[in-house]
């Protein structure tokens, strides 16, 4: 017997006198808001009076993603499962409600659903249905709880949310937190690949104010004198810093260090291995 069937069977076995506590925003005050809107995160939020907030969130990433979270004022006391239905409002006569997902209930955690279920709920709201989450109350076993998402005033905010999601950066912090740039021999100019990486990093830095420090460590191969190599490594790091500054990144957030021909990562016996030593390493540190 699966969990959802047990939940629904439990609902059917509750005496007629038992209560169904229904939480939903009234039509006249139903509100959907973009509580977060940037190229790093988009969050569409709906307040459910007396219960908490329903939130849909998508983050900057290489992969399309979406999450639904039910931010509850009172966290679950027990483990279980909730049934999620798409419920037609009263002005859709003849339409039937249907199950669209199951939501795990975890003790002392908000309820949440992964990408597929989250998009399904959004599509039901777009059609005017009221997705509703049903479960047995963990504080009163005689009661059932229904949490409804009111589709009123949804469409305009949803369109803005969809535009925000379409504009998210196609990478996240982990993708660019540690980056190695390579150079041609005796040159401080960027290769095409290096310029692309730098553009990605600068785009991210302009969005994420939690990045407190960008560390630039520059190295050369052993071709040429050690003094000239030290100066070359500094020029390479300073060139990267200048690029970031030209893109609008605060110079105070960038620290430059030239290491010259020290700390090789490969032998210097041939051109192929020396190329690995001609590099600038970019590291970023986030604040708490």
PDB file of C-alpha atoms in Angstrom:
ATOM      1  CA  UNK A   1       0.000   0.000   0.000  1.00  0.00           C
ATOM      2  CA  UNK A   2       1.683   3.237  -1.108  1.00  0.00           C
ATOM      3  CA  UNK A   3       1.983   6.289   1.107  1.00  0.00           C
ATOM      4  CA  UNK A   4      -0.423   8.474  -0.844  1.00  0.00           C
ATOM      5  CA  UNK A   5      -3.161   5.816  -0.732  1.00  0.00           C
ATOM      6  CA  UNK A   6      -2.668   5.569   3.036  1.00  0.00           C
ATOM      7  CA  UNK A   7      -3.022   9.336   3.356  1.00  0.00           C
ATOM      8  CA  UNK A   8      -6.226   9.437   1.307  1.00  0.00           C
ATOM      9  CA  UNK A   9      -7.613   6.409   3.112  1.00  0.00           C
ATOM     10  CA  UNK A  10      -6.922   8.224   6.354  1.00  0.00           C
ATOM     11  CA  UNK A  11      -8.883  11.212   5.091  1.00  0.00           C
ATOM     12  CA  UNK A  12     -11.859   9.024   4.224  1.00  0.00           C
ATOM     13  CA  UNK A  13     -11.844   7.349   7.635  1.00  0.00           C
ATOM     14  CA  UNK A  14     -11.989  10.639   9.559  1.00  0.00           C
ATOM     15  CA  UNK A  15     -15.421  11.101  11.228  1.00  0.00           C
ATOM     16  CA  UNK A  16     -17.772  13.592   9.593  1.00  0.00           C
ATOM     17  CA  UNK A  17     -17.434  15.810  12.642  1.00  0.00           C
ATOM     18  CA  UNK A  18     -13.706  16.141  12.147  1.00  0.00           C
ATOM     19  CA  UNK A  19     -12.467  19.482  10.835  1.00  0.00           C
ATOM     20  CA  UNK A  20     -10.872  20.457   7.571  1.00  0.00           C
ATOM     21  CA  UNK A  21      -8.775  23.547   8.113  1.00  0.00           C
ATOM     22  CA  UNK A  22      -8.424  25.284   4.775  1.00  0.00           C
ATOM     23  CA  UNK A  23      -5.760  27.945   4.230  1.00  0.00           C
ATOM     24  CA  UNK A  24      -5.884  30.079   1.095  1.00  0.00           C
ATOM     25  CA  UNK A  25      -5.682  33.749   0.180  1.00  0.00           C
ATOM     26  CA  UNK A  26      -9.063  35.367  -0.571  1.00  0.00           C
ATOM     27  CA  UNK A  27      -9.549  36.323  -4.210  1.00  0.00           C
ATOM     28  CA  UNK A  28      -9.596  40.031  -3.472  1.00  0.00           C
ATOM     29  CA  UNK A  29      -6.260  39.960  -1.582  1.00  0.00           C
ATOM     30  CA  UNK A  30      -4.447  37.176  -3.459  1.00  0.00           C
ATOM     31  CA  UNK A  31      -0.912  38.402  -4.070  1.00  0.00           C
ATOM     32  CA  UNK A  32       1.977  37.020  -6.131  1.00  0.00           C
ATOM     33  CA  UNK A  33       5.314  38.802  -5.936  1.00  0.00           C
ATOM     34  CA  UNK A  34       8.812  38.518  -7.357  1.00  0.00           C
ATOM     35  CA  UNK A  35      10.645  38.494  -4.034  1.00  0.00           C
ATOM     36  CA  UNK A  36      14.001  37.888  -5.726  1.00  0.00           C
ATOM     37  CA  UNK A  37      14.893  38.985  -9.249  1.00  0.00           C
ATOM     38  CA  UNK A  38      18.465  38.908 -10.556  1.00  0.00           C
ATOM     39  CA  UNK A  39      20.658  36.950 -12.946  1.00  0.00           C
ATOM     40  CA  UNK A  40      21.538  34.650 -10.036  1.00  0.00           C
ATOM     41  CA  UNK A  41      18.114  33.825  -8.612  1.00  0.00           C
ATOM     42  CA  UNK A  42      14.427  34.266  -9.401  1.00  0.00           C
ATOM     43  CA  UNK A  43      11.775  33.669  -6.731  1.00  0.00           C
ATOM     44  CA  UNK A  44       8.018  33.937  -7.168  1.00  0.00           C
ATOM     45  CA  UNK A  45       6.260  34.171  -3.795  1.00  0.00           C
ATOM     46  CA  UNK A  46       2.618  33.747  -2.731  1.00  0.00           C
ATOM     47  CA  UNK A  47       1.442  34.434   0.802  1.00  0.00           C
ATOM     48  CA  UNK A  48      -1.058  32.017   2.332  1.00  0.00           C
ATOM     49  CA  UNK A  49      -2.594  33.921   5.277  1.00  0.00           C
ATOM     50  CA  UNK A  50      -2.243  32.164   8.605  1.00  0.00           C
ATOM     51  CA  UNK A  51      -0.049  29.444   7.124  1.00  0.00           C
ATOM     52  CA  UNK A  52       3.117  30.776   5.476  1.00  0.00           C
ATOM     53  CA  UNK A  53       4.474  31.342   1.974  1.00  0.00           C
ATOM     54  CA  UNK A  54       4.570  29.283  -1.196  1.00  0.00           C
ATOM     55  CA  UNK A  55       7.713  29.954  -3.230  1.00  0.00           C
ATOM     56  CA  UNK A  56       8.994  28.938  -6.645  1.00  0.00           C
ATOM     57  CA  UNK A  57      12.749  29.420  -7.128  1.00  0.00           C
ATOM     58  CA  UNK A  58      15.151  28.982 -10.030  1.00  0.00           C
ATOM     59  CA  UNK A  59      18.919  29.531  -9.712  1.00  0.00           C
ATOM     60  CA  UNK A  60      21.758  30.375 -12.094  1.00  0.00           C
ATOM     61  CA  UNK A  61      23.164  27.072 -13.325  1.00  0.00           C
ATOM     62  CA  UNK A  62      24.306  25.100 -16.368  1.00  0.00           C
ATOM     63  CA  UNK A  63      21.092  23.092 -16.027  1.00  0.00           C
ATOM     64  CA  UNK A  64      17.511  24.353 -16.059  1.00  0.00           C
ATOM     65  CA  UNK A  65      16.103  24.041 -12.568  1.00  0.00           C
ATOM     66  CA  UNK A  66      13.051  24.896 -10.478  1.00  0.00           C
ATOM     67  CA  UNK A  67      12.026  24.181  -6.881  1.00  0.00           C
ATOM     68  CA  UNK A  68       8.790  24.650  -4.983  1.00  0.00           C
ATOM     69  CA  UNK A  69       8.991  25.324  -1.249  1.00  0.00           C
ATOM     70  CA  UNK A  70       6.190  25.632   1.279  1.00  0.00           C
ATOM     71  CA  UNK A  71       7.589  27.921   3.967  1.00  0.00           C
ATOM     72  CA  UNK A  72       5.433  26.981   6.969  1.00  0.00           C
ATOM     73  CA  UNK A  73       4.870  29.076  10.079  1.00  0.00           C
ATOM     74  CA  UNK A  74       4.606  25.809  12.045  1.00  0.00           C
ATOM     75  CA  UNK A  75       7.057  23.149  10.933  1.00  0.00           C
ATOM     76  CA  UNK A  76       5.951  19.493  10.772  1.00  0.00           C
ATOM     77  CA  UNK A  77       6.134  17.493  13.978  1.00  0.00           C
ATOM     78  CA  UNK A  78       6.161  14.124  12.199  1.00  0.00           C
ATOM     79  CA  UNK A  79       7.132  12.485   8.929  1.00  0.00           C
ATOM     80  CA  UNK A  80       4.567  11.708   6.275  1.00  0.00           C
ATOM     81  CA  UNK A  81       3.363  12.548   2.795  1.00  0.00           C
ATOM     82  CA  UNK A  82       0.919  15.119   1.448  1.00  0.00           C
ATOM     83  CA  UNK A  83      -1.301  14.805  -1.608  1.00  0.00           C
ATOM     84  CA  UNK A  84      -1.126  17.671  -4.106  1.00  0.00           C
ATOM     85  CA  UNK A  85      -4.216  18.223  -6.255  1.00  0.00           C
ATOM     86  CA  UNK A  86      -5.111  20.665  -8.994  1.00  0.00           C
ATOM     87  CA  UNK A  87      -8.479  21.999  -7.894  1.00  0.00           C
ATOM     88  CA  UNK A  88     -10.829  23.952 -10.220  1.00  0.00           C
ATOM     89  CA  UNK A  89     -12.288  27.145  -8.732  1.00  0.00           C
ATOM     90  CA  UNK A  90     -16.046  27.546  -8.431  1.00  0.00           C
ATOM     91  CA  UNK A  91     -16.251  29.411 -11.739  1.00  0.00           C
ATOM     92  CA  UNK A  92     -15.088  26.326 -13.650  1.00  0.00           C
ATOM     93  CA  UNK A  93     -18.226  24.143 -13.402  1.00  0.00           C
ATOM     94  CA  UNK A  94     -17.860  20.576 -14.572  1.00  0.00           C
ATOM     95  CA  UNK A  95     -14.074  20.489 -14.206  1.00  0.00           C
ATOM     96  CA  UNK A  96     -12.664  17.762 -11.985  1.00  0.00           C
ATOM     97  CA  UNK A  97      -9.811  17.980  -9.528  1.00  0.00           C
ATOM     98  CA  UNK A  98      -6.866  15.686 -10.181  1.00  0.00           C
ATOM     99  CA  UNK A  99      -3.753  14.581  -8.371  1.00  0.00           C
ATOM    100  CA  UNK A 100      -0.541  16.164  -9.706  1.00  0.00           C
ATOM    101  CA  UNK A 101       2.144  15.273  -7.119  1.00  0.00           C
ATOM    102  CA  UNK A 102       3.083  13.876  -3.735  1.00  0.00           C
ATOM    103  CA  UNK A 103       5.009  16.042  -1.297  1.00  0.00           C
ATOM    104  CA  UNK A 104       7.143  14.427   1.435  1.00  0.00           C
ATOM    105  CA  UNK A 105       6.607  15.804   4.921  1.00  0.00           C
ATOM    106  CA  UNK A 106       9.805  15.835   6.968  1.00  0.00           C
ATOM    107  CA  UNK A 107       9.995  16.585  10.663  1.00  0.00           C
ATOM    108  CA  UNK A 108      11.092  20.191  11.346  1.00  0.00           C
ATOM    109  CA  UNK A 109      11.558  21.005   7.652  1.00  0.00           C
ATOM    110  CA  UNK A 110       9.576  23.016   5.132  1.00  0.00           C
ATOM    111  CA  UNK A 111       7.749  21.088   2.470  1.00  0.00           C
ATOM    112  CA  UNK A 112       9.315  21.103  -0.989  1.00  0.00           C
ATOM    113  CA  UNK A 113       8.980  19.603  -4.433  1.00  0.00           C
ATOM    114  CA  UNK A 114      11.549  19.096  -7.221  1.00  0.00           C
ATOM    115  CA  UNK A 115      11.647  20.538 -10.723  1.00  0.00           C
ATOM    116  CA  UNK A 116       9.019  18.491 -12.568  1.00  0.00           C
ATOM    117  CA  UNK A 117       6.365  18.854  -9.859  1.00  0.00           C
ATOM    118  CA  UNK A 118       7.149  22.570  -9.423  1.00  0.00           C
ATOM    119  CA  UNK A 119       6.666  23.250 -13.148  1.00  0.00           C
ATOM    120  CA  UNK A 120       3.442  21.223 -13.097  1.00  0.00           C
ATOM    121  CA  UNK A 121       2.048  23.377 -10.286  1.00  0.00           C
ATOM    122  CA  UNK A 122       2.997  26.541 -12.188  1.00  0.00           C
ATOM    123  CA  UNK A 123       1.306  25.303 -15.345  1.00  0.00           C
ATOM    124  CA  UNK A 124      -1.885  24.514 -13.398  1.00  0.00           C
ATOM    125  CA  UNK A 125      -1.863  28.012 -11.906  1.00  0.00           C
ATOM    126  CA  UNK A 126      -1.387  29.450 -15.389  1.00  0.00           C
ATOM    127  CA  UNK A 127      -4.561  27.648 -16.483  1.00  0.00           C
ATOM    128  CA  UNK A 128      -6.471  29.137 -13.541  1.00  0.00           C
ATOM    129  CA  UNK A 129      -6.565  26.071 -11.269  1.00  0.00           C
ATOM    130  CA  UNK A 130      -5.795  26.206  -7.551  1.00  0.00           C
ATOM    131  CA  UNK A 131      -3.091  23.646  -6.613  1.00  0.00           C
ATOM    132  CA  UNK A 132      -3.983  22.413  -3.139  1.00  0.00           C
ATOM    133  CA  UNK A 133      -1.907  20.394  -0.689  1.00  0.00           C
ATOM    134  CA  UNK A 134      -3.759  17.981   1.636  1.00  0.00           C
ATOM    135  CA  UNK A 135      -2.396  16.231   4.718  1.00  0.00           C
ATOM    136  CA  UNK A 136      -3.426  15.136   8.190  1.00  0.00           C
ATOM    137  CA  UNK A 137      -2.550  17.690  10.861  1.00  0.00           C
ATOM    138  CA  UNK A 138       0.453  16.605  12.923  1.00  0.00           C
ATOM    139  CA  UNK A 139      -0.816  18.480  16.006  1.00  0.00           C
ATOM    140  CA  UNK A 140      -4.454  17.351  15.864  1.00  0.00           C
ATOM    141  CA  UNK A 141      -5.061  13.889  14.462  1.00  0.00           C
ATOM    142  CA  UNK A 142      -8.771  14.617  14.061  1.00  0.00           C
ATOM    143  CA  UNK A 143      -8.090  17.431  11.608  1.00  0.00           C
ATOM    144  CA  UNK A 144      -7.088  17.573   7.997  1.00  0.00           C
ATOM    145  CA  UNK A 145      -5.286  20.532   6.479  1.00  0.00           C
ATOM    146  CA  UNK A 146      -5.697  21.946   2.968  1.00  0.00           C
ATOM    147  CA  UNK A 147      -3.302  24.608   1.684  1.00  0.00           C
ATOM    148  CA  UNK A 148      -4.505  26.232  -1.522  1.00  0.00           C
ATOM    149  CA  UNK A 149      -2.613  28.450  -3.959  1.00  0.00           C
ATOM    150  CA  UNK A 150      -4.948  31.085  -5.362  1.00  0.00           C
ATOM    151  CA  UNK A 151      -4.452  31.641  -9.095  1.00  0.00           C
ATOM    152  CA  UNK A 152      -5.936  35.142  -8.912  1.00  0.00           C
ATOM    153  CA  UNK A 153      -3.474  37.902  -9.864  1.00  0.00           C
ATOM    154  CA  UNK A 154      -0.967  35.254 -10.932  1.00  0.00           C
ATOM    155  CA  UNK A 155      -0.396  35.724 -14.647  1.00  0.00           C
ATOM    156  CA  UNK A 156       1.341  39.117 -14.763  1.00  0.00           C
ATOM    157  CA  UNK A 157       3.843  38.176 -12.062  1.00  0.00           C
ATOM    158  CA  UNK A 158       4.359  34.731 -13.597  1.00  0.00           C
ATOM    159  CA  UNK A 159       5.298  36.289 -16.942  1.00  0.00           C
ATOM    160  CA  UNK A 160       7.850  38.499 -15.223  1.00  0.00           C
ATOM    161  CA  UNK A 161       9.133  35.465 -13.324  1.00  0.00           C
ATOM    162  CA  UNK A 162       9.478  33.494 -16.572  1.00  0.00           C
ATOM    163  CA  UNK A 163      11.443  36.365 -18.117  1.00  0.00           C
ATOM    164  CA  UNK A 164      13.707  36.439 -15.057  1.00  0.00           C
ATOM    165  CA  UNK A 165      14.324  32.676 -15.354  1.00  0.00           C
ATOM    166  CA  UNK A 166      15.175  33.070 -19.040  1.00  0.00           C
ATOM    167  CA  UNK A 167      17.772  35.720 -18.106  1.00  0.00           C
ATOM    168  CA  UNK A 168      19.590  33.684 -15.436  1.00  0.00           C
ATOM    169  CA  UNK A 169      23.324  33.186 -15.893  1.00  0.00           C
ATOM    170  CA  UNK A 170      24.015  29.758 -17.451  1.00  0.00           C
ATOM    171  CA  UNK A 171      26.581  28.958 -14.736  1.00  0.00           C
ATOM    172  CA  UNK A 172      26.900  29.252 -10.961  1.00  0.00           C
ATOM    173  CA  UNK A 173      29.558  30.122  -8.386  1.00  0.00           C
ATOM    174  CA  UNK A 174      31.060  26.628  -8.337  1.00  0.00           C
ATOM    175  CA  UNK A 175      31.652  26.839 -12.095  1.00  0.00           C
ATOM    176  CA  UNK A 176      33.902  29.902 -11.861  1.00  0.00           C
ATOM    177  CA  UNK A 177      35.147  29.992  -8.236  1.00  0.00           C
ATOM    178  CA  UNK A 178      38.514  28.553  -9.324  1.00  0.00           C
ATOM    179  CA  UNK A 179      39.621  29.395 -12.856  1.00  0.00           C
ATOM    180  CA  UNK A 180      42.954  28.985 -14.651  1.00  0.00           C
ATOM    181  CA  UNK A 181      43.826  31.258 -17.569  1.00  0.00           C
ATOM    182  CA  UNK A 182      46.617  30.364 -19.992  1.00  0.00           C
ATOM    183  CA  UNK A 183      48.860  32.637 -22.088  1.00  0.00           C
ATOM    184  CA  UNK A 184      51.079  32.631 -25.137  1.00  0.00           C
ATOM    185  CA  UNK A 185      54.840  32.788 -24.535  1.00  0.00           C
ATOM    186  CA  UNK A 186      56.109  36.183 -23.271  1.00  0.00           C
ATOM    187  CA  UNK A 187      52.670  37.744 -23.621  1.00  0.00           C
ATOM    188  CA  UNK A 188      50.172  39.348 -21.242  1.00  0.00           C
ATOM    189  CA  UNK A 189      47.354  39.321 -23.805  1.00  0.00           C
ATOM    190  CA  UNK A 190      44.337  37.067 -23.370  1.00  0.00           C
ATOM    191  CA  UNK A 191      43.618  34.117 -25.580  1.00  0.00           C
ATOM    192  CA  UNK A 192      40.075  33.839 -26.954  1.00  0.00           C
ATOM    193  CA  UNK A 193      39.253  31.137 -24.406  1.00  0.00           C
ATOM    194  CA  UNK A 194      40.645  33.224 -21.551  1.00  0.00           C
ATOM    195  CA  UNK A 195      38.599  36.245 -22.592  1.00  0.00           C
ATOM    196  CA  UNK A 196      35.433  34.130 -22.583  1.00  0.00           C
ATOM    197  CA  UNK A 197      36.198  32.859 -19.076  1.00  0.00           C
ATOM    198  CA  UNK A 198      36.896  36.400 -17.851  1.00  0.00           C
ATOM    199  CA  UNK A 199      33.598  37.640 -19.269  1.00  0.00           C
ATOM    200  CA  UNK A 200      31.756  34.911 -17.377  1.00  0.00           C
ATOM    201  CA  UNK A 201      33.514  35.782 -14.136  1.00  0.00           C
ATOM    202  CA  UNK A 202      32.905  39.518 -14.488  1.00  0.00           C
ATOM    203  CA  UNK A 203      29.204  38.905 -15.210  1.00  0.00           C
ATOM    204  CA  UNK A 204      28.988  36.896 -12.015  1.00  0.00           C
ATOM    205  CA  UNK A 205      30.935  39.403  -9.918  1.00  0.00           C
ATOM    206  CA  UNK A 206      28.599  42.219 -10.951  1.00  0.00           C
ATOM    207  CA  UNK A 207      25.623  40.201  -9.680  1.00  0.00           C
ATOM    208  CA  UNK A 208      26.923  38.573  -6.495  1.00  0.00           C
ATOM    209  CA  UNK A 209      27.691  41.153  -3.804  1.00  0.00           C
ATOM    210  CA  UNK A 210      28.649  38.349  -1.401  1.00  0.00           C
ATOM    211  CA  UNK A 211      31.959  37.915  -3.238  1.00  0.00           C
ATOM    212  CA  UNK A 212      34.306  39.772  -0.890  1.00  0.00           C
ATOM    213  CA  UNK A 213      37.658  39.080  -2.515  1.00  0.00           C
ATOM    214  CA  UNK A 214      39.019  38.053  -5.900  1.00  0.00           C
ATOM    215  CA  UNK A 215      42.549  36.649  -5.686  1.00  0.00           C
ATOM    216  CA  UNK A 216      44.726  36.788  -8.818  1.00  0.00           C
ATOM    217  CA  UNK A 217      47.901  34.687  -8.711  1.00  0.00           C
ATOM    218  CA  UNK A 218      50.045  34.901 -11.847  1.00  0.00           C
ATOM    219  CA  UNK A 219      52.893  32.599 -12.951  1.00  0.00           C
ATOM    220  CA  UNK A 220      55.269  32.227 -15.907  1.00  0.00           C
ATOM    221  CA  UNK A 221      57.398  29.484 -17.361  1.00  0.00           C
ATOM    222  CA  UNK A 222      61.203  29.548 -16.877  1.00  0.00           C
ATOM    223  CA  UNK A 223      61.905  30.958 -20.348  1.00  0.00           C
ATOM    224  CA  UNK A 224      63.866  34.208 -19.841  1.00  0.00           C
ATOM    225  CA  UNK A 225      65.340  35.767 -16.704  1.00  0.00           C
ATOM    226  CA  UNK A 226      63.737  35.399 -13.292  1.00  0.00           C
ATOM    227  CA  UNK A 227      63.399  39.163 -12.792  1.00  0.00           C
ATOM    228  CA  UNK A 228      61.691  39.722 -16.138  1.00  0.00           C
ATOM    229  CA  UNK A 229      59.440  36.730 -15.477  1.00  0.00           C
ATOM    230  CA  UNK A 230      58.388  38.230 -12.153  1.00  0.00           C
ATOM    231  CA  UNK A 231      57.452  41.481 -13.876  1.00  0.00           C
ATOM    232  CA  UNK A 232      55.628  39.586 -16.621  1.00  0.00           C
ATOM    233  CA  UNK A 233      53.555  37.663 -14.069  1.00  0.00           C
ATOM    234  CA  UNK A 234      52.576  40.930 -12.377  1.00  0.00           C
ATOM    235  CA  UNK A 235      51.610  42.470 -15.724  1.00  0.00           C
ATOM    236  CA  UNK A 236      49.433  39.468 -16.479  1.00  0.00           C
ATOM    237  CA  UNK A 237      47.630  39.712 -13.142  1.00  0.00           C
ATOM    238  CA  UNK A 238      47.242  43.493 -13.480  1.00  0.00           C
ATOM    239  CA  UNK A 239      45.798  43.024 -16.968  1.00  0.00           C
ATOM    240  CA  UNK A 240      43.152  40.712 -15.520  1.00  0.00           C
ATOM    241  CA  UNK A 241      42.396  43.217 -12.779  1.00  0.00           C
ATOM    242  CA  UNK A 242      42.029  46.009 -15.350  1.00  0.00           C
ATOM    243  CA  UNK A 243      39.634  43.863 -17.374  1.00  0.00           C
ATOM    244  CA  UNK A 244      37.417  43.372 -14.314  1.00  0.00           C
ATOM    245  CA  UNK A 245      37.547  47.085 -13.489  1.00  0.00           C
ATOM    246  CA  UNK A 246      36.499  47.963 -17.043  1.00  0.00           C
ATOM    247  CA  UNK A 247      33.514  45.657 -16.565  1.00  0.00           C
ATOM    248  CA  UNK A 248      32.442  47.565 -13.460  1.00  0.00           C
ATOM    249  CA  UNK A 249      33.965  45.404 -10.715  1.00  0.00           C
ATOM    250  CA  UNK A 250      35.204  47.359  -7.688  1.00  0.00           C
ATOM    251  CA  UNK A 251      39.031  47.405  -7.637  1.00  0.00           C
ATOM    252  CA  UNK A 252      38.964  47.095  -3.830  1.00  0.00           C
ATOM    253  CA  UNK A 253      37.641  43.548  -4.211  1.00  0.00           C
ATOM    254  CA  UNK A 254      40.662  42.410  -6.271  1.00  0.00           C
ATOM    255  CA  UNK A 255      44.080  41.362  -4.908  1.00  0.00           C
ATOM    256  CA  UNK A 256      47.019  40.810  -7.269  1.00  0.00           C
ATOM    257  CA  UNK A 257      50.120  38.650  -6.640  1.00  0.00           C
ATOM    258  CA  UNK A 258      52.883  37.866  -9.135  1.00  0.00           C
ATOM    259  CA  UNK A 259      54.930  34.704  -8.565  1.00  0.00           C
ATOM    260  CA  UNK A 260      57.151  34.752 -11.658  1.00  0.00           C
ATOM    261  CA  UNK A 261      58.603  31.367 -12.578  1.00  0.00           C
ATOM    262  CA  UNK A 262      58.064  29.842  -9.134  1.00  0.00           C
ATOM    263  CA  UNK A 263      55.634  27.044  -8.288  1.00  0.00           C
ATOM    264  CA  UNK A 264      55.643  25.214 -11.601  1.00  0.00           C
ATOM    265  CA  UNK A 265      52.901  22.704 -12.282  1.00  0.00           C
ATOM    266  CA  UNK A 266      54.778  21.040 -15.158  1.00  0.00           C
ATOM    267  CA  UNK A 267      58.327  20.585 -16.425  1.00  0.00           C
ATOM    268  CA  UNK A 268      59.953  23.366 -18.450  1.00  0.00           C
ATOM    269  CA  UNK A 269      61.777  21.006 -20.796  1.00  0.00           C
ATOM    270  CA  UNK A 270      59.538  21.579 -23.838  1.00  0.00           C
ATOM    271  CA  UNK A 271      56.998  24.075 -25.173  1.00  0.00           C
ATOM    272  CA  UNK A 272      53.967  21.898 -24.409  1.00  0.00           C
ATOM    273  CA  UNK A 273      54.774  21.525 -20.716  1.00  0.00           C
ATOM    274  CA  UNK A 274      55.966  25.138 -20.357  1.00  0.00           C
ATOM    275  CA  UNK A 275      52.589  26.330 -21.605  1.00  0.00           C
ATOM    276  CA  UNK A 276      50.982  24.848 -18.490  1.00  0.00           C
ATOM    277  CA  UNK A 277      53.139  27.063 -16.294  1.00  0.00           C
ATOM    278  CA  UNK A 278      52.086  30.291 -18.047  1.00  0.00           C
ATOM    279  CA  UNK A 279      48.904  30.908 -16.120  1.00  0.00           C
ATOM    280  CA  UNK A 280      46.820  33.198 -13.935  1.00  0.00           C
ATOM    281  CA  UNK A 281      44.728  31.512 -11.246  1.00  0.00           C
ATOM    282  CA  UNK A 282      41.535  33.292 -10.225  1.00  0.00           C
ATOM    283  CA  UNK A 283      40.039  32.409  -6.848  1.00  0.00           C
ATOM    284  CA  UNK A 284      36.992  33.984  -5.250  1.00  0.00           C
ATOM    285  CA  UNK A 285      36.028  34.142  -1.595  1.00  0.00           C
ATOM    286  CA  UNK A 286      32.473  34.607  -0.384  1.00  0.00           C
ATOM    287  CA  UNK A 287      31.386  36.330   2.780  1.00  0.00           C
ATOM    288  CA  UNK A 288      29.278  34.550   5.380  1.00  0.00           C
TER     289      UNK A 288
END
